[in-house]
JSON list of C-alpha atoms in Angstrom, two decimals:
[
{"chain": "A", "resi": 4, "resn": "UNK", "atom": "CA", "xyz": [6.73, 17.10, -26.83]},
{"chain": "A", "resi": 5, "resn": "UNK", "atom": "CA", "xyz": [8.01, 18.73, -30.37]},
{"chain": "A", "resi": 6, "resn": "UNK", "atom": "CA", "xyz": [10.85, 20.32, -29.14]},
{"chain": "A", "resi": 7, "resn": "UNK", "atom": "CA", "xyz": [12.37, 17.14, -27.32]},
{"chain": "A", "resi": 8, "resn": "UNK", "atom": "CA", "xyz": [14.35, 14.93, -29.41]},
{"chain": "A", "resi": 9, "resn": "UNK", "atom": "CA", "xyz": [13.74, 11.60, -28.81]},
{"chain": "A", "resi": 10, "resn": "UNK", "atom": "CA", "xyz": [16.17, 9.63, -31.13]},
{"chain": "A", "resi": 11, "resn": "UNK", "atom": "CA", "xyz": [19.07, 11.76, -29.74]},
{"chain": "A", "resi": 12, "resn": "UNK", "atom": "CA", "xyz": [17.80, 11.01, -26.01]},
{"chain": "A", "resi": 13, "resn": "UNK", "atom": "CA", "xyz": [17.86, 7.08, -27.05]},
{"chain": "A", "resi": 14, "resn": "UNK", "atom": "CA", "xyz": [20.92, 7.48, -28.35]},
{"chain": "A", "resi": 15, "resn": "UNK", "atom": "CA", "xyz": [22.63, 8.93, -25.33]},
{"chain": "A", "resi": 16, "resn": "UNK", "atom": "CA", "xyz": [21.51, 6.12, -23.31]},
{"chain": "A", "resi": 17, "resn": "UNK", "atom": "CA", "xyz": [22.89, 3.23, -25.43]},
{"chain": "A", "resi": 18, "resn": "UNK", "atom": "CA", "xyz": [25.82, 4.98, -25.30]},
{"chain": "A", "resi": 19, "resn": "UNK", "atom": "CA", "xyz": [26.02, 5.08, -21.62]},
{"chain": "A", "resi": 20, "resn": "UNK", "atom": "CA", "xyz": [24.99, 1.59, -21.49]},
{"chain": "A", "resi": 21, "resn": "UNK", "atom": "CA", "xyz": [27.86, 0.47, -23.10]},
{"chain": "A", "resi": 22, "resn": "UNK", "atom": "CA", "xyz": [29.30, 1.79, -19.55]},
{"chain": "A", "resi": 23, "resn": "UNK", "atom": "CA", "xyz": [26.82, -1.31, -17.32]},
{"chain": "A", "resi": 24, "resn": "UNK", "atom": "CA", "xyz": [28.63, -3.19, -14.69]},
{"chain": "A", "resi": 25, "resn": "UNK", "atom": "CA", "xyz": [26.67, -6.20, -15.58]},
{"chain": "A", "resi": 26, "resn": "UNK", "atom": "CA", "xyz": [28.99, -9.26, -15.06]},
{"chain": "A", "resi": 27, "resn": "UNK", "atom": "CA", "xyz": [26.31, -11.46, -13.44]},
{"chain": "A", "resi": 28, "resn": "UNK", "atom": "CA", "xyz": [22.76, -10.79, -16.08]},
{"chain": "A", "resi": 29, "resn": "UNK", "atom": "CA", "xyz": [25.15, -9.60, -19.23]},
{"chain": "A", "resi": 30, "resn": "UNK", "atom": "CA", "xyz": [21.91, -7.04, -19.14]},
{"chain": "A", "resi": 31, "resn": "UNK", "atom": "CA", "xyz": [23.16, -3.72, -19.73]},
{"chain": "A", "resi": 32, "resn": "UNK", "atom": "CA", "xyz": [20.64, -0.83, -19.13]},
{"chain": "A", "resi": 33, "resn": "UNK", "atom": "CA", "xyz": [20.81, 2.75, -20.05]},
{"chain": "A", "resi": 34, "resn": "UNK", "atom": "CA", "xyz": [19.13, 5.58, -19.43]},
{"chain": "A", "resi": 35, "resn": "UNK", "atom": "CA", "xyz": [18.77, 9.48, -20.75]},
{"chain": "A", "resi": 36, "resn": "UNK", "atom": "CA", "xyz": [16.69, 12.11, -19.58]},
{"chain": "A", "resi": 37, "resn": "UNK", "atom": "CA", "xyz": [16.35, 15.50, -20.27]},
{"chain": "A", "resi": 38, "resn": "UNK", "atom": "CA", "xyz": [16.24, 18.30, -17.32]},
{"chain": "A", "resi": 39, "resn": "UNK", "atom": "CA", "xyz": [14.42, 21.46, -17.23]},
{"chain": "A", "resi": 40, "resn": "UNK", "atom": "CA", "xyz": [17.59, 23.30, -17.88]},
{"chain": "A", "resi": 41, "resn": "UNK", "atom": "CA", "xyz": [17.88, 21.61, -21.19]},
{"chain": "A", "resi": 42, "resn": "UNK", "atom": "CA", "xyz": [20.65, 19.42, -20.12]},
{"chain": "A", "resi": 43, "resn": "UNK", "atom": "CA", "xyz": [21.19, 15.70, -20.56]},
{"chain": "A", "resi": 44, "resn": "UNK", "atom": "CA", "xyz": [21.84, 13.23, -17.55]},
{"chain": "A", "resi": 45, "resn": "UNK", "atom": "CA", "xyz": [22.86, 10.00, -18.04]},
{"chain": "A", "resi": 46, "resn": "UNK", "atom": "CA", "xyz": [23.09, 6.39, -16.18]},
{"chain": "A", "resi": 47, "resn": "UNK", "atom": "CA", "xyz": [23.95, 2.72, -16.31]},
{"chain": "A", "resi": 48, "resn": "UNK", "atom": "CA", "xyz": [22.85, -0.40, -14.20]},
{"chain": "A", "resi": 49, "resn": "UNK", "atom": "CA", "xyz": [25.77, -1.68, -11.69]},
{"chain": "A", "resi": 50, "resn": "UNK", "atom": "CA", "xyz": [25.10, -4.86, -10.29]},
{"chain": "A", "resi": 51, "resn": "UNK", "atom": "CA", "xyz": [25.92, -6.81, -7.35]},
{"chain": "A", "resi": 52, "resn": "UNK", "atom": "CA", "xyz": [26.81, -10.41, -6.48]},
{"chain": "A", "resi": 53, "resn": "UNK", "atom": "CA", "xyz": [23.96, -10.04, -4.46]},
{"chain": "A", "resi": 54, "resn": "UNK", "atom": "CA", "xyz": [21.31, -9.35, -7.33]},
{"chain": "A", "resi": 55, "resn": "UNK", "atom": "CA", "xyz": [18.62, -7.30, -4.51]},
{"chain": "A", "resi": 56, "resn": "UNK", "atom": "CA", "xyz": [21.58, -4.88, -4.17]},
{"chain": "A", "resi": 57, "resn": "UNK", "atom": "CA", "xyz": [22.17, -3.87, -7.67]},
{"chain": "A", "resi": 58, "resn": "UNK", "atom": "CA", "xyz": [21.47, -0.44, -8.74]},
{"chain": "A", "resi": 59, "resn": "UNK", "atom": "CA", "xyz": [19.43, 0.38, -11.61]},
{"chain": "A", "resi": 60, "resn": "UNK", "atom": "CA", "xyz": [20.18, 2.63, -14.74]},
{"chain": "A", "resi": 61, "resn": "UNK", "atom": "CA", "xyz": [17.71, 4.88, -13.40]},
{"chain": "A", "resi": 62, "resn": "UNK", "atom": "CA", "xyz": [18.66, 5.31, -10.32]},
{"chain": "A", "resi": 63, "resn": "UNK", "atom": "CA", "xyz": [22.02, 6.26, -11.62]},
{"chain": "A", "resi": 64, "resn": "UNK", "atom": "CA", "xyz": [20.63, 9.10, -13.34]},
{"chain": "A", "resi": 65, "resn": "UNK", "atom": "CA", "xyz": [18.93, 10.48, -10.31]},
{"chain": "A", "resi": 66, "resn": "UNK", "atom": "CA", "xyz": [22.08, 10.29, -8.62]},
{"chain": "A", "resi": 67, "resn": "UNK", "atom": "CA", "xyz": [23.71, 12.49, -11.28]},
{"chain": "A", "resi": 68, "resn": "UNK", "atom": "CA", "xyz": [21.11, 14.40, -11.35]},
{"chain": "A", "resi": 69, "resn": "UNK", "atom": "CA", "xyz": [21.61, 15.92, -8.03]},
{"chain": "A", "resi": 70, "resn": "UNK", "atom": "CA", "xyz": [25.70, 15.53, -8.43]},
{"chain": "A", "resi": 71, "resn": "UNK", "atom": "CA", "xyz": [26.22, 16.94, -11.61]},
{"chain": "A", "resi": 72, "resn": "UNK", "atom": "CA", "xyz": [23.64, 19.10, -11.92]},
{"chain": "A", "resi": 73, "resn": "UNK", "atom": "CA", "xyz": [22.59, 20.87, -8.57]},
{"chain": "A", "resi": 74, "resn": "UNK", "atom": "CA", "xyz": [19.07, 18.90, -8.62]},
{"chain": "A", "resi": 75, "resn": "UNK", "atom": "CA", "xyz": [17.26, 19.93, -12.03]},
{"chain": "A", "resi": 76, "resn": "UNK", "atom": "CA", "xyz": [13.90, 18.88, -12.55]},
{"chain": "A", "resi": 77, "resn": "UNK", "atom": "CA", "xyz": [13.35, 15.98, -15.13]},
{"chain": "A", "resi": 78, "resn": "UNK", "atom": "CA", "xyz": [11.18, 16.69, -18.24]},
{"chain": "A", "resi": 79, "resn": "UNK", "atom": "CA", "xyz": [11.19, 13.41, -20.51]},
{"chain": "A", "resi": 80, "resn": "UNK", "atom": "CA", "xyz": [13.02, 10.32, -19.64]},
{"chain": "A", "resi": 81, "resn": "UNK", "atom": "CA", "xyz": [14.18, 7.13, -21.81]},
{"chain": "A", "resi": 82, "resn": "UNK", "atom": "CA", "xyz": [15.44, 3.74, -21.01]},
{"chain": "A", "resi": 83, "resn": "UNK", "atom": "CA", "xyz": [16.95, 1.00, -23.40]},
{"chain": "A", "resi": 84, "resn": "UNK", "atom": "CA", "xyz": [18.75, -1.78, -23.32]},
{"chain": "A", "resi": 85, "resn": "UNK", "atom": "CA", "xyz": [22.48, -3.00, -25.10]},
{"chain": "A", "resi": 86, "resn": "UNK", "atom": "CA", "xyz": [20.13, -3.68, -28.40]},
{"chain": "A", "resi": 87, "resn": "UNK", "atom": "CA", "xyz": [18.39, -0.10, -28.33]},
{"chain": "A", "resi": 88, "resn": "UNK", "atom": "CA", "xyz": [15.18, -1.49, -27.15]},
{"chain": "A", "resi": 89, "resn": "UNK", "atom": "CA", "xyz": [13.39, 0.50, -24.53]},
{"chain": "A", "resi": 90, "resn": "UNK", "atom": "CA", "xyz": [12.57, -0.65, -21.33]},
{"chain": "A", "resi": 91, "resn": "UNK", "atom": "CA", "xyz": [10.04, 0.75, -18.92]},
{"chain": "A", "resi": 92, "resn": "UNK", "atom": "CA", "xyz": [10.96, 1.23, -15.47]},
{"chain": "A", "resi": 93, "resn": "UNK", "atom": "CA", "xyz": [10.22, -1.58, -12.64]},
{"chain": "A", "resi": 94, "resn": "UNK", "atom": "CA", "xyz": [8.18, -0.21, -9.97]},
{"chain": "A", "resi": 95, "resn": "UNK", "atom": "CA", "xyz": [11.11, 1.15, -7.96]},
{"chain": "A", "resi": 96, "resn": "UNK", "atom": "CA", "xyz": [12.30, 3.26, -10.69]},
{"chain": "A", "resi": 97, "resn": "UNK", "atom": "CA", "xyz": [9.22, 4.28, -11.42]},
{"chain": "A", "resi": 98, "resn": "UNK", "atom": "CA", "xyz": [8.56, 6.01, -8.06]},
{"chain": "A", "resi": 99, "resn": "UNK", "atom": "CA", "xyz": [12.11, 7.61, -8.02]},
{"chain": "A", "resi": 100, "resn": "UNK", "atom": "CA", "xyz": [11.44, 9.21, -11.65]},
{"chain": "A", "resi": 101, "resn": "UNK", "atom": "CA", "xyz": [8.16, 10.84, -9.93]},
{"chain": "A", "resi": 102, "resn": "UNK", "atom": "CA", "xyz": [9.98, 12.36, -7.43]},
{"chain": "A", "resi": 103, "resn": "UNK", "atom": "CA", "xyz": [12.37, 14.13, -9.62]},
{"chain": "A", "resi": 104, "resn": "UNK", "atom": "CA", "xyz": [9.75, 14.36, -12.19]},
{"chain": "A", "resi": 105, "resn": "UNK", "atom": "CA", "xyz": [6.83, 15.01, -11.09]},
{"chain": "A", "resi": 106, "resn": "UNK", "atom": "CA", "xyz": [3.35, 13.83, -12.70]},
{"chain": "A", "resi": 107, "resn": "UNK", "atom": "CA", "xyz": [4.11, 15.95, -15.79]},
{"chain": "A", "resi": 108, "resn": "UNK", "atom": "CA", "xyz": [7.32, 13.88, -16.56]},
{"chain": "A", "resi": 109, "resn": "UNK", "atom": "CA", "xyz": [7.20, 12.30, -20.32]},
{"chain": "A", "resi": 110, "resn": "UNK", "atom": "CA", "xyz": [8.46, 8.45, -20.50]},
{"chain": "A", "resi": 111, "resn": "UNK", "atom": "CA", "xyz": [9.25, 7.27, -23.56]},
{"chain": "A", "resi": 112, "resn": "UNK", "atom": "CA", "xyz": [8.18, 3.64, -23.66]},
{"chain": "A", "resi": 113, "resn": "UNK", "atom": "CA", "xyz": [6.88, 0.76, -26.41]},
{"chain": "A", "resi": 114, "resn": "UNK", "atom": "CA", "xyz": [3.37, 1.87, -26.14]},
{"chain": "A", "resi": 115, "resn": "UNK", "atom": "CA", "xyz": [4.22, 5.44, -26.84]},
{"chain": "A", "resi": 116, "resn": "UNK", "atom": "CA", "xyz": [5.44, 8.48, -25.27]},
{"chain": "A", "resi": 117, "resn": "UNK", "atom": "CA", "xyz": [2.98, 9.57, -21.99]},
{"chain": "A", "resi": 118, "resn": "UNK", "atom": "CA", "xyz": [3.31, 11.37, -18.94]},
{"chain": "A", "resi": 119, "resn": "UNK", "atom": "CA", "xyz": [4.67, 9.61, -15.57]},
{"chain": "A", "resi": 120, "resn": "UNK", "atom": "CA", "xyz": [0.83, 10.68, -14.11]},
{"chain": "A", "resi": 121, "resn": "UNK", "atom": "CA", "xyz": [-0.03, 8.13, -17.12]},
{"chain": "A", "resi": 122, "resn": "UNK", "atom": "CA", "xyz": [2.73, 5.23, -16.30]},
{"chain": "A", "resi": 123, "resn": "UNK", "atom": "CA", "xyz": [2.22, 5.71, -12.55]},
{"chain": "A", "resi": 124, "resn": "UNK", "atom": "CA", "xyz": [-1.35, 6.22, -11.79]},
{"chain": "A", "resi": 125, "resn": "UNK", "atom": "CA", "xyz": [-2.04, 7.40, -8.08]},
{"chain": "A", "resi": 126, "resn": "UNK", "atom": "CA", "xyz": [1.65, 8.03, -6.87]},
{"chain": "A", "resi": 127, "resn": "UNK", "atom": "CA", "xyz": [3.00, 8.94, -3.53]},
{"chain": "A", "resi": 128, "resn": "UNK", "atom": "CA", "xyz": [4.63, 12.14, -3.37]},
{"chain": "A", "resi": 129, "resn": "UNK", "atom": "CA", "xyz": [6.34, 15.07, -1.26]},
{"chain": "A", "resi": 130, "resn": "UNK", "atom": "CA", "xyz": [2.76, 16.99, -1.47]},
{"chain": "A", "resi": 131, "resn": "UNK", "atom": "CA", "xyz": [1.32, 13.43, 0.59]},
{"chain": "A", "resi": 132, "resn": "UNK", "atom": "CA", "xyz": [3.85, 13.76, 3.30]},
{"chain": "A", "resi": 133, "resn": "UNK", "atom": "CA", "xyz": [2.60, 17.66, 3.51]},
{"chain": "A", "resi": 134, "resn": "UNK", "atom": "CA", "xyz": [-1.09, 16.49, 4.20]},
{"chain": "A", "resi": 135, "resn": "UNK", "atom": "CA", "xyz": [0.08, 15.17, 8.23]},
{"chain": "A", "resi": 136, "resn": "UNK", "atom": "CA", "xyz": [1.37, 17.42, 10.55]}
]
């Protein structure tokens, strides 16, 4: 957890916050991970007239993720909103971030930095799939 810079990961998603399509809440979200190739993926919430459609900063990143760069692993993950203020992840996210993550994945929220096994006890993964042939 030393080597990852945290400040400079929150930074990177207010910045791509500023980015939101967020005409109906005014709720900009941004979000900044880090991959296991040491590179930086970004995203920003886009929402939809219909609000069940609209696409969260996280899943943004993941999209990116595979785009931009060929599927890296993530290996710490923030969220904030337009203020700086993180955010954790709703449910949804949450699961998404495990998949690309993995239990091992660090979250930076309010209560501290922890692992996603620690902010998602008991997920459903690609190994539970495995287990029915």
């Amino acid at each position: 957890m030393a080597d990852i810079d945290w400040e400079a990961l929150r930074a990177s998603a207010r910045e791509v916050s500023t980015k939101a399509y967020v005409p109906y809440s005014k709720f900009p979200v941004g979000a900044a991970a880090l991959t296991d190739t040491g590179e930086v993926v970004v995203g920003a919430n886009v929402e939809n007239a219909s609000y069940g459609l609209t696409l969260c900063a996280e899943c943004a990143l993941v999209s990116k993720l595979h785009v931009d760069h060929g599927g890296a692993r993530l290996v710490a993950f923030t969220c904030v909103d337009a203020n700086g203020d993180l955010l954790a992840p709703c449910g949804r996210c949450r699961q998404l971030l495990f998949e690309h993550g993995g239990r091992a994945l660090l979250v930076d929220s309010a209560a501290g930095v922890m692992t996603m096994d620690e902010f998602l006890p008991g997920a459903f993964g690609p190994e539970d799939l495995e287990k029915v042939q």
